[in-house]
Coordinates of C-alpha atoms in Angstrom, one line a residue:
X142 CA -16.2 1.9 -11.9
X143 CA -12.9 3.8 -10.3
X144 CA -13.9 6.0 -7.6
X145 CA -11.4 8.4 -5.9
X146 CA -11.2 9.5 -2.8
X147 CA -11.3 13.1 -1.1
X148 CA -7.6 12.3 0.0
X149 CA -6.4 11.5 -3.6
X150 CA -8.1 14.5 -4.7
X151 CA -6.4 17.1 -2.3
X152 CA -3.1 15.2 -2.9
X153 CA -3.1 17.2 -6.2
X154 CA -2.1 20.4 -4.0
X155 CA 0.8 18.3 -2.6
X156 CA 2.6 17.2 -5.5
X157 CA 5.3 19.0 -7.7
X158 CA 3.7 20.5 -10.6
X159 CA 5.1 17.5 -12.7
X160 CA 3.4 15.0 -10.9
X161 CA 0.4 16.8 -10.6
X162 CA 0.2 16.5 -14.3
X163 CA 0.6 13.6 -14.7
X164 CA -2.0 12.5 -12.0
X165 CA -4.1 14.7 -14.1
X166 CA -3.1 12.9 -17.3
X167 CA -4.2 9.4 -15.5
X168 CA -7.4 10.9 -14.2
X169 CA -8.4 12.3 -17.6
X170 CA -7.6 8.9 -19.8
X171 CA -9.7 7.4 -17.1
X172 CA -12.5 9.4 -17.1
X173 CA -15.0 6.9 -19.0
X174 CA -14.7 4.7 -15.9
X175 CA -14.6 7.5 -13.1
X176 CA -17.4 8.5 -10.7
X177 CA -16.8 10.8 -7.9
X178 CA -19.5 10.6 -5.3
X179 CA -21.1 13.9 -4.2
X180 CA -19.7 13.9 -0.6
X181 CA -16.3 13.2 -2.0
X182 CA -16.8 16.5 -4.3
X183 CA -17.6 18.6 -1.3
X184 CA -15.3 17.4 1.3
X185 CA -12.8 18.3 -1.2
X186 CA -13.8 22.0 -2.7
X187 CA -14.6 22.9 0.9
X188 CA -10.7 21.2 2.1
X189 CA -8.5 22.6 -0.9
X190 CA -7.7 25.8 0.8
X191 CA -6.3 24.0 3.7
X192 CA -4.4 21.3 1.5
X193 CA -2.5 24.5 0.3
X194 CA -1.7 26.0 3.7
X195 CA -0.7 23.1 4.9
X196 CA 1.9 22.9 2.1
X197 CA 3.0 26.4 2.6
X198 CA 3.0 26.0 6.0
X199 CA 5.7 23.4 6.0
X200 CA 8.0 25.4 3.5
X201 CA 7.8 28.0 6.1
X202 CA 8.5 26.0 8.9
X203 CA 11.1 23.4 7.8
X204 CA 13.9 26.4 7.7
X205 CA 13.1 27.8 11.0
X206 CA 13.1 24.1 12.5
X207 CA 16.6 23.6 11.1
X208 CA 17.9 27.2 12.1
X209 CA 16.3 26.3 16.1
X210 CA 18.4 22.6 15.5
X211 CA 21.5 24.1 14.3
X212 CA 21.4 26.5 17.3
X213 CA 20.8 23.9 19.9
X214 CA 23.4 22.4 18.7
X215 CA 26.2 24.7 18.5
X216 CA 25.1 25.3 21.6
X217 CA 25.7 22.2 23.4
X218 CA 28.8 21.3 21.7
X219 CA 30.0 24.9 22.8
X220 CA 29.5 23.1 26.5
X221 CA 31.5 20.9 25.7
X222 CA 34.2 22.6 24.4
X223 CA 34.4 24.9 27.8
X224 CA 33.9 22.1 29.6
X225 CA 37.2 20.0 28.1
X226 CA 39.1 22.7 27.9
X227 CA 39.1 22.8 24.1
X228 CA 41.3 25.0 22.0
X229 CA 39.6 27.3 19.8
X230 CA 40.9 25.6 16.6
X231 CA 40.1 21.9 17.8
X232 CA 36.3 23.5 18.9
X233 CA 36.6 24.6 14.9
X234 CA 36.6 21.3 13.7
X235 CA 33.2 20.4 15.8
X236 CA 31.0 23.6 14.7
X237 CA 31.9 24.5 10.9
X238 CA 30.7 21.2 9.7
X239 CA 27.4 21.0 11.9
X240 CA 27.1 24.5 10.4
X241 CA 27.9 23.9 6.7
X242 CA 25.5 20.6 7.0
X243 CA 22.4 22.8 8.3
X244 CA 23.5 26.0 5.9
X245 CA 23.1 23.2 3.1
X246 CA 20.0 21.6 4.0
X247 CA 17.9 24.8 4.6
X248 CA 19.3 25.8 0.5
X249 CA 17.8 22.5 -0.2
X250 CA 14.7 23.0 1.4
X251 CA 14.4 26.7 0.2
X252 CA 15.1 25.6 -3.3
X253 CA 12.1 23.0 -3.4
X254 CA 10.0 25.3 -1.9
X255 CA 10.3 27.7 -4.9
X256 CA 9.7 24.8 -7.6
X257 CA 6.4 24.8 -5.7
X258 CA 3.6 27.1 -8.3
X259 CA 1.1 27.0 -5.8
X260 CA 0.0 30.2 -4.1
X261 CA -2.8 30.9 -2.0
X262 CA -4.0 34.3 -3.2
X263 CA -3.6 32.4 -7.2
X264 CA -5.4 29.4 -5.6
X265 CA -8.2 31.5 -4.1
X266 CA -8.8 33.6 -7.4
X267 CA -8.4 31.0 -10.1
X268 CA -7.7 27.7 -8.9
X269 CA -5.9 25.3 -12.0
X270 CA -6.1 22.1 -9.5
X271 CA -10.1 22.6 -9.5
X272 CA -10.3 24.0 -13.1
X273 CA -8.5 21.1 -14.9
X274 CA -10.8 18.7 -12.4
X275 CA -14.5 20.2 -13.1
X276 CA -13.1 19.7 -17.0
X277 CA -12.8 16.3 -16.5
X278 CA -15.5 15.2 -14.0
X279 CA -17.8 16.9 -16.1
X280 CA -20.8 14.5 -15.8
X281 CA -19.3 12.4 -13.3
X282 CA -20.1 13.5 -10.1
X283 CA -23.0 12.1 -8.3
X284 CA -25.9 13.9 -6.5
X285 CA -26.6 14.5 -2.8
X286 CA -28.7 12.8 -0.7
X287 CA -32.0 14.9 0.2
X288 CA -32.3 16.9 3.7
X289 CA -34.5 14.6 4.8
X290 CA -32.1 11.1 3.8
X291 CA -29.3 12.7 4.9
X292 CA -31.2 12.9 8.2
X293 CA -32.2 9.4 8.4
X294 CA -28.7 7.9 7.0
X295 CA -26.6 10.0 10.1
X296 CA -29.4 8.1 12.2
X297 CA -28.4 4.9 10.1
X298 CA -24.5 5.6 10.1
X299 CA -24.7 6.3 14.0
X300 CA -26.2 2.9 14.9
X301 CA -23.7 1.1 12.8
X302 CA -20.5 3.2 14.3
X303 CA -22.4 2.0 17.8
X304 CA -22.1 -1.0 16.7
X305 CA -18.3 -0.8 15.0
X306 CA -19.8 -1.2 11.6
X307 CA -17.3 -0.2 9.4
X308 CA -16.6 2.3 7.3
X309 CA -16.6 5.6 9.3
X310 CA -16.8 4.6 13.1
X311 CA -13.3 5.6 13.5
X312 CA -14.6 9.6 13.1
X313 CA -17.6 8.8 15.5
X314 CA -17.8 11.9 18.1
X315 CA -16.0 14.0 15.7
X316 CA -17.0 17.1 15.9
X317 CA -16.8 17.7 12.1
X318 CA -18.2 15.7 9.4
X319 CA -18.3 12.5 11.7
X320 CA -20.9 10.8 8.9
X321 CA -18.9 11.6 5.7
X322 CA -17.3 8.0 5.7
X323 CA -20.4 6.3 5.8
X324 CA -21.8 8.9 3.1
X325 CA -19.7 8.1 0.5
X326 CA -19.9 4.4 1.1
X327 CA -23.5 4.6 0.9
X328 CA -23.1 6.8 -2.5
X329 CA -20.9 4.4 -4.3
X330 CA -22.9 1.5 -3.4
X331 CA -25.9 2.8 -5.0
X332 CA -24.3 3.9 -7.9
X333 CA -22.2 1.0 -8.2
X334 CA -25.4 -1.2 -8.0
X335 CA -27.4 1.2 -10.7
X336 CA -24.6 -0.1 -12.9
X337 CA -24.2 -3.5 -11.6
X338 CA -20.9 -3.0 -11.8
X339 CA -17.6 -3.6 -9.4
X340 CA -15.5 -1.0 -8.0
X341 CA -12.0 0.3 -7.6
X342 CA -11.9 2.7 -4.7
X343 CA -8.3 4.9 -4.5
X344 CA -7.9 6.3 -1.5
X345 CA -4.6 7.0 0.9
X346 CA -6.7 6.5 4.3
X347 CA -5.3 3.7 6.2
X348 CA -7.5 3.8 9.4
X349 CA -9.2 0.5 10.3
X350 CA -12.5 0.9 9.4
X351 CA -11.6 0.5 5.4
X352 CA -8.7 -1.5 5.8
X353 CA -8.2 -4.8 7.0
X354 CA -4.6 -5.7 8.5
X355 CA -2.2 -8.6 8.7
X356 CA 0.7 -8.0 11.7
X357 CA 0.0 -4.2 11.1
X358 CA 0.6 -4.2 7.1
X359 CA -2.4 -3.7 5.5
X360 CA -4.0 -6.1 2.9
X361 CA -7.4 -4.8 1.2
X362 CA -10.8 -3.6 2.1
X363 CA -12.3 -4.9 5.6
X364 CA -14.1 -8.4 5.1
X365 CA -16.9 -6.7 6.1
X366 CA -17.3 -4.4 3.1
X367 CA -16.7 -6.9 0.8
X368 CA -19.8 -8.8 1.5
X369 CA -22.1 -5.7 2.3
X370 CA -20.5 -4.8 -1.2
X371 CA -21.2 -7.9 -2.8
X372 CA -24.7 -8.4 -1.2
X373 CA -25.8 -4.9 -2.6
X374 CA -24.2 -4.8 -5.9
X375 CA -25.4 -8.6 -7.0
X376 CA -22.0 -10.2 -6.1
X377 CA -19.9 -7.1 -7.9
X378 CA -16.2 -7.1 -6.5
X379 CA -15.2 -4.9 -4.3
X380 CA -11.2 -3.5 -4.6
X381 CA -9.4 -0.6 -2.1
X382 CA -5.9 0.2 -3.3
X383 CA -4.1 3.5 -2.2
X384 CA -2.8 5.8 -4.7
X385 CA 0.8 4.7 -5.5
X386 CA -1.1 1.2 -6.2
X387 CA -3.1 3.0 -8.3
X388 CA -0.7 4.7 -10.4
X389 CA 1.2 1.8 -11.0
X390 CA -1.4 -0.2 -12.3
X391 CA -2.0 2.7 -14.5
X392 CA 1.6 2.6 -15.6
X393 CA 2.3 -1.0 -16.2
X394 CA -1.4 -1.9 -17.7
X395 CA -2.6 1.0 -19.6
X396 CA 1.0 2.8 -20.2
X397 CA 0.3 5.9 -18.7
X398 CA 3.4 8.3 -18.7
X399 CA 3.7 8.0 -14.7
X400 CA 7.5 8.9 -13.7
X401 CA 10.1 7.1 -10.6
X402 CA 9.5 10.6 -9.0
X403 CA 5.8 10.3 -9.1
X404 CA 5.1 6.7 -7.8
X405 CA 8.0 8.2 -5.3
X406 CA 5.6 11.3 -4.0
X407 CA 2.6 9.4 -3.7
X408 CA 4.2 6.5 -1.4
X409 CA 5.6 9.5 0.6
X410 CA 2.4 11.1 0.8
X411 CA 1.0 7.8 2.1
X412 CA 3.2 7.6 4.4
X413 CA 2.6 11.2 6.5
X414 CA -0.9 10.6 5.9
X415 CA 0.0 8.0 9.0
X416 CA 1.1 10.8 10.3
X417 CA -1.2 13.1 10.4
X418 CA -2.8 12.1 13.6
X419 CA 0.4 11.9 15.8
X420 CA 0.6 15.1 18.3
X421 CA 3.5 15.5 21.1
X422 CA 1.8 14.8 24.2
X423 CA 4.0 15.6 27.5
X424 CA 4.0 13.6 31.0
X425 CA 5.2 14.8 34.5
X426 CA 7.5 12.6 35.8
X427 CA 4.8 11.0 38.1
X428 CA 2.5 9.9 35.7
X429 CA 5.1 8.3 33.5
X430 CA 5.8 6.1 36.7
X431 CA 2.1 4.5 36.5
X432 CA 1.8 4.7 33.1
X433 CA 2.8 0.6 32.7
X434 CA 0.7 0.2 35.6
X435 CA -1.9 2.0 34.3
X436 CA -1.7 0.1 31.1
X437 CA -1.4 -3.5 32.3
X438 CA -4.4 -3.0 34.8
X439 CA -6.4 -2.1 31.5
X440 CA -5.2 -4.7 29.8
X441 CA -6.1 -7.4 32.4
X442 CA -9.6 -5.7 32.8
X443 CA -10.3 -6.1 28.8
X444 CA -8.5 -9.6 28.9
X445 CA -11.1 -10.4 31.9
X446 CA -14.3 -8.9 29.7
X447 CA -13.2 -11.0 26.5
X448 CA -13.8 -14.0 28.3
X449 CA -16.9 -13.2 30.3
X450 CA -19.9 -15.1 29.6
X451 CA -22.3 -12.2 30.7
X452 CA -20.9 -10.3 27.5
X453 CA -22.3 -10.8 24.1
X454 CA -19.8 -11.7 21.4
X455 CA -20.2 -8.6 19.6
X456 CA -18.6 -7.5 23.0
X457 CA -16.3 -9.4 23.4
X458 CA -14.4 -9.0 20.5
X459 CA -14.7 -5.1 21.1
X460 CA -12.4 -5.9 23.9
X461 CA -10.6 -8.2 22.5
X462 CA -9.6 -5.3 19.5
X463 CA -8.7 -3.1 22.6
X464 CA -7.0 -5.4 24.3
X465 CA -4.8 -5.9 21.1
X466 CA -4.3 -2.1 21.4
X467 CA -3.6 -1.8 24.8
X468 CA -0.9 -4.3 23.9
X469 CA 1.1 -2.6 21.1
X470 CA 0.7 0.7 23.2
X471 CA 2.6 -1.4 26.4
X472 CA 5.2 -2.1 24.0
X473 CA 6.1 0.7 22.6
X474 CA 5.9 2.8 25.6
X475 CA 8.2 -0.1 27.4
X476 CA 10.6 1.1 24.8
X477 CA 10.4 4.9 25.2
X478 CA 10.4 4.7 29.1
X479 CA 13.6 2.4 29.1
X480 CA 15.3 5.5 26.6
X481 CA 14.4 8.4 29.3
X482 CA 16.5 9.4 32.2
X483 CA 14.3 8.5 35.9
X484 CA 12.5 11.2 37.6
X485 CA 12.0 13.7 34.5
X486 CA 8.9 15.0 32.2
X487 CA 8.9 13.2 28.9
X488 CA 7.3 14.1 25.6
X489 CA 6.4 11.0 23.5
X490 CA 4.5 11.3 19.8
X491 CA 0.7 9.7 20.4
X492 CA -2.6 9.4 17.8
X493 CA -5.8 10.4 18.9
X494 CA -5.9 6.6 19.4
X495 CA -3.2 6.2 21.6
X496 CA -4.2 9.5 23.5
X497 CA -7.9 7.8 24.2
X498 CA -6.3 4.2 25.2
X499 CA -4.2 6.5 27.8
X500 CA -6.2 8.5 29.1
X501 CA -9.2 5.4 30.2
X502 CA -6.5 3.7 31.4
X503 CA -5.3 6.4 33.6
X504 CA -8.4 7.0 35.1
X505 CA -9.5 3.5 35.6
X506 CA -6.0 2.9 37.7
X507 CA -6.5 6.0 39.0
X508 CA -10.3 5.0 40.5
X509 CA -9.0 1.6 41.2
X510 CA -6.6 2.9 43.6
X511 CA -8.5 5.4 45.6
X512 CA -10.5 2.1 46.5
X513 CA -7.7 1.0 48.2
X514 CA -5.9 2.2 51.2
X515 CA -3.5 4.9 50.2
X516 CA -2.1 5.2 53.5
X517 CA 1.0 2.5 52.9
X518 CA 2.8 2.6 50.0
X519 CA 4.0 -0.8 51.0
X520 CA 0.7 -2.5 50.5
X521 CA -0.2 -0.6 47.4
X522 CA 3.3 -2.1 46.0
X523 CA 2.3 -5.4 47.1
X524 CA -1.0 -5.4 45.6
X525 CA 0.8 -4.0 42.1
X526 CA 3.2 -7.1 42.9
X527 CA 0.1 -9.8 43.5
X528 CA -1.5 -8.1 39.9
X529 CA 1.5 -8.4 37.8
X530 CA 2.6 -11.8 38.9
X531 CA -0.6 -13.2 38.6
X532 CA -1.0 -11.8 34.9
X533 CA 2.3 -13.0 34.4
X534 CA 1.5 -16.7 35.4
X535 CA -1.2 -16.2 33.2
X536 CA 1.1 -15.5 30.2
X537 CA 3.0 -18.3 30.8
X538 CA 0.1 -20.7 30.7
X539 CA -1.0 -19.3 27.7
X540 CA 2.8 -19.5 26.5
X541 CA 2.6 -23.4 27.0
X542 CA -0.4 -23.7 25.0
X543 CA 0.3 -21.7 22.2
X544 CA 3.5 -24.0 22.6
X545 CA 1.5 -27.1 22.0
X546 CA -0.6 -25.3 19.4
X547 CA 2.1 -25.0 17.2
X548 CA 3.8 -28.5 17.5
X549 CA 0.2 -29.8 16.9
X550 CA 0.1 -27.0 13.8
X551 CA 4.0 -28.4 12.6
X552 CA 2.9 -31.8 12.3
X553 CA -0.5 -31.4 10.6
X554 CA 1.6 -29.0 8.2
X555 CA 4.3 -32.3 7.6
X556 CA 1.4 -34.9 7.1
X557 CA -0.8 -32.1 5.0
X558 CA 2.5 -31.9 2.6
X559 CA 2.8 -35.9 2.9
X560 CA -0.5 -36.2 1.5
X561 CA 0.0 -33.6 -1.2
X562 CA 3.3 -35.4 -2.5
X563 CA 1.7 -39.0 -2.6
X564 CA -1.4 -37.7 -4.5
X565 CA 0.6 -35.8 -7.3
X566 CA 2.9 -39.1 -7.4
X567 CA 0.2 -41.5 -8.4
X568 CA -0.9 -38.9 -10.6
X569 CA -5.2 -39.2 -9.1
X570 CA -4.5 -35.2 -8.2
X571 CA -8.4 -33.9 -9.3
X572 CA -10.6 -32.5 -6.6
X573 CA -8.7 -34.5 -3.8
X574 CA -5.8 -32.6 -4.8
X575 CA -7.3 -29.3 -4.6
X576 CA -8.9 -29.7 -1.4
X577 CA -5.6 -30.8 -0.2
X578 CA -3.8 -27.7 -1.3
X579 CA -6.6 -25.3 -0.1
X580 CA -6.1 -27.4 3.4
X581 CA -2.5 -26.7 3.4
X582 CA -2.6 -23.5 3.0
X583 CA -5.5 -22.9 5.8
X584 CA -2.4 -25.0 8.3
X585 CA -0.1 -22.4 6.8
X586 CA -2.4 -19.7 7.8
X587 CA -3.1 -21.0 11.2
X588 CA 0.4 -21.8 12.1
X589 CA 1.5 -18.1 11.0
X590 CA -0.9 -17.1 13.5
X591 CA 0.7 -19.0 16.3
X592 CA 3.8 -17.6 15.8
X593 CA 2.3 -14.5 15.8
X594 CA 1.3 -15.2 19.0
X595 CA 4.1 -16.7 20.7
X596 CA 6.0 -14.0 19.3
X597 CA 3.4 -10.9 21.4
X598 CA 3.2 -13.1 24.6
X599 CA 7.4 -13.5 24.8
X600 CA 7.4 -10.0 24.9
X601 CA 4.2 -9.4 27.4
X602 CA 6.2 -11.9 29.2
X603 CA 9.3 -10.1 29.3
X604 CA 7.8 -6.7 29.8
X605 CA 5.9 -7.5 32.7
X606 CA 9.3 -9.6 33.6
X607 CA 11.3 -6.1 34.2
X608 CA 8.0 -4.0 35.9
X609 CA 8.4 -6.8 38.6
X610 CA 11.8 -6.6 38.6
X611 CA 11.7 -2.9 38.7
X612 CA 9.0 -2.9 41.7
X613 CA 11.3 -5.1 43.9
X614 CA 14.0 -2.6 43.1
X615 CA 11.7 -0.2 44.0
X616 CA 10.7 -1.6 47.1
X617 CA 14.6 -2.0 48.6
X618 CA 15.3 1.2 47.9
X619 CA 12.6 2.7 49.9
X620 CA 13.4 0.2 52.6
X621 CA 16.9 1.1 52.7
X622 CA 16.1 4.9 53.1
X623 CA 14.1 3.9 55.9
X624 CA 16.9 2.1 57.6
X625 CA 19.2 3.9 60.2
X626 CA 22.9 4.8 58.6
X627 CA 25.3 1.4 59.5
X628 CA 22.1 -1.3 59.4

């Protein structure tokens, strides 16, 4: 059974007419094996119109965003023309190629934007997209659950997002179909195991709860699913592939006419569908001071719950998870703050994830403060001081282990190969030989890990390295404003 998802559906809006065909084409030579589930089918009727604003939208923006760029910066480089004296001819040969390259670009843009057949007064009368689709899933679209399930499933999905069940917990508290998620899981699990059959589930989102991760790339559907899948469908298999996956399969194994340009829109689409979630989000100069504060006082509170007896596991790994989070977020704002010029506001692109990290860890170093005397500056640096060198002796320790880890992880790799060698040299191999193997590659696993590892604490180490050095700065300047002139 192939089931696709809302997103794949509404990605028919987004594509150029010719690989919307042939998306179309695959769909329909497909659709003996496709099932839609019926909160798939209404997400996406109800969601069209927008796919098709959004579109339009960004064929009216684009041009305006270039004109605004173009203006800025003919207008900076007209600074510095006045500002070095420039002749008008040598100013020439700075401003008629920035204006050629943006007078070029918005041509391109305005000349894609007219290949584009879509309209929202055509899509609103007599919709093709939704036409060609009710043709094809005629028959294939499951039914909804009754007032009274639906009820009881919310109840169900709420419990489970509680618990970080996946899928779906990543909407929990959304205002707006927070329980669709869970609804379609729930709708291809019972159809897939009316059929006893296993599944192929398309879908572009890329959020956590569906997709498990390896260093940030993702690798399949969570663990998790798998077995709930398996345990409900009789041991069916359970497969999540995005779209561009999807269509090359369908190219390569059933020779479906799928162009370069095609497989090229869909990874593209992917792609922004990361980027959905990112918004601008602006900080005064003061709060981008504390932000690293602010950040590695969370961290060393989650790092503190992972390990606290008093917590169940299922909580401790919650913080674990959000310590990992809190971790990326350090670096990556470590980066942005070294780019920006001291003492000004600063805008930096943030997910709703990033935004919620943030803000907690704001107001827990915020609360943590008050606590403290606010009356000397000095011994609220020294406290930040104690903090970040004791995490950072922490750090180190844990360095030196995962340090021992892996020369204990290098030679069990050596001696695992050794063993492997000798067997297929006397030529015994058999079920020694395959437990050897399947042990290698668990060492190989392990010692990928710890690499992983080192490689995050080097730079925790070296970021908490420059906040220290940056306090002590900090703290001789102040002191030398304090001191009379001449001492």
């Amino acid at each position: 059974m192939i089931t696709l998802d809302t997103n794949v559906l509404l990605e028919l809006y987004r594509f150029t007419p010719e690989a919307r065909k042939e998306l179309l084409n695959v769909i329909d030579q497909l659709r003996e094996r496709i099932w839609i589930p019926h909160q798939v089918a209404s997400e996406y009727y109800s969601r069209r119109m927008d796919a098709v604003k959004e579109r339009l939208k960004l064929h009216e923006a684009i041009p305006k965003t270039l004109e605004e760029l173009k203006r800025k910066a003919i207008q900076e480089l007209n600074i510095f023309a006045k500002r070095c004296s420039l002749t008008d001819d040598d100013k020439e040969k700075f401003l008629t190629p920035i204006e050629s390259a943006f007078s070029n670009a918005v041509g391109e843009v305005r000349r894609h934007s007219k290949i584009f057949d879509l309209t929202l007064e055509g899509v609103v009368s007599d919709d093709p997209i939704l036409s060609s689709l009710a043709r094809i899933l005629d028959g294939r679209v499951g039914q909804p659950f009754g007032s009274e399930e639906t009820d009881t499933l919310a109840e169900e999905a709420d419990r489970r997002y509680a618990a970080q069940i996946p899928p779906g917990y990543k909407d929990a508290g959304k205002d707006d179909n927070s329980h669709g998620d869970f609804f379609i899981w729930e709708q291809m699990l019972r159809e897939a195991a009316d059929r006893e059959t296993s599944l192929l589930f398309v879908t572009n989102d890329n959020k956590e709860d569906w997709i498990a991760k390896e260093s940030g790339l993702p690798i399949g559907a969570r663990p998790e699913l798998i077995a709930e899948f398996k345990d409900r469908c009789n041991g069916a298999d359970l497969l999540i592939v995005q779209l561009s996956t999807f269509l090359r399969f369908a190219k390569e194994e059933l020779g479906a006419a799928i162009s370069p340009s095609t497989l090229e829109q869909a990874k593209n689409l992917q792609d922004n569908a990361k980027l959905n979630d990112l918004a601008k989000v602006t900080f005064e100069a003061d709060t981008t001071r504390i932000i690293p504060h602010a950040l590695h006082n969370e961290l060393r509170m989650l790092q503190s719950a992972a390990h606290n007896p008093e917590f169940n596991e299922r909580s401790q790994k919650r913080a674990v998870k959000e310590a990992q989070r809190v971790m990326e977020l350090i670096d990556r704002f470590s980066v942005f703050q070294h780019a920006l010029p001291t003492g000004f506001d600063s805008a930096l692109s943030l997910t709703s994830e990033d935004r919620r990290i943030l803000s907690r860890a704001i107001q827990h170093y915020t609360r943590e403060s008050l606590r403290h005397d606010p009356a000397s500056s000095t011994e609220n640096s020294s406290l930040l001081h104690h903090r970040l060198t004791r995490e950072l002796n922490g750090l180190e320790r844990a360095r030196e282990r995962l340090a021992i880890d892996y020369e204990e992880s290098t030679l069990l790799l050596h001696a695992t190969k050794t063993e492997i060698d000798s067997l297929q040299m006397s030529g015994e191999g058999g079920r020694q030989l395959v437990e050897a193997e399947q042990a290698l590659r668990s060492v190989e696993h392990n010692l990928q890990v710890v690499l992983n590892q080192i490689a995050t604490t080097d730079t925790r180490i070296d970021s908490i390295r420059k906040l220290i050095d940056e306090e002590i700065q900090g703290e001789a300047r102040i002191i030398k404003r304090k001191l009379p002139d001449g001492e």
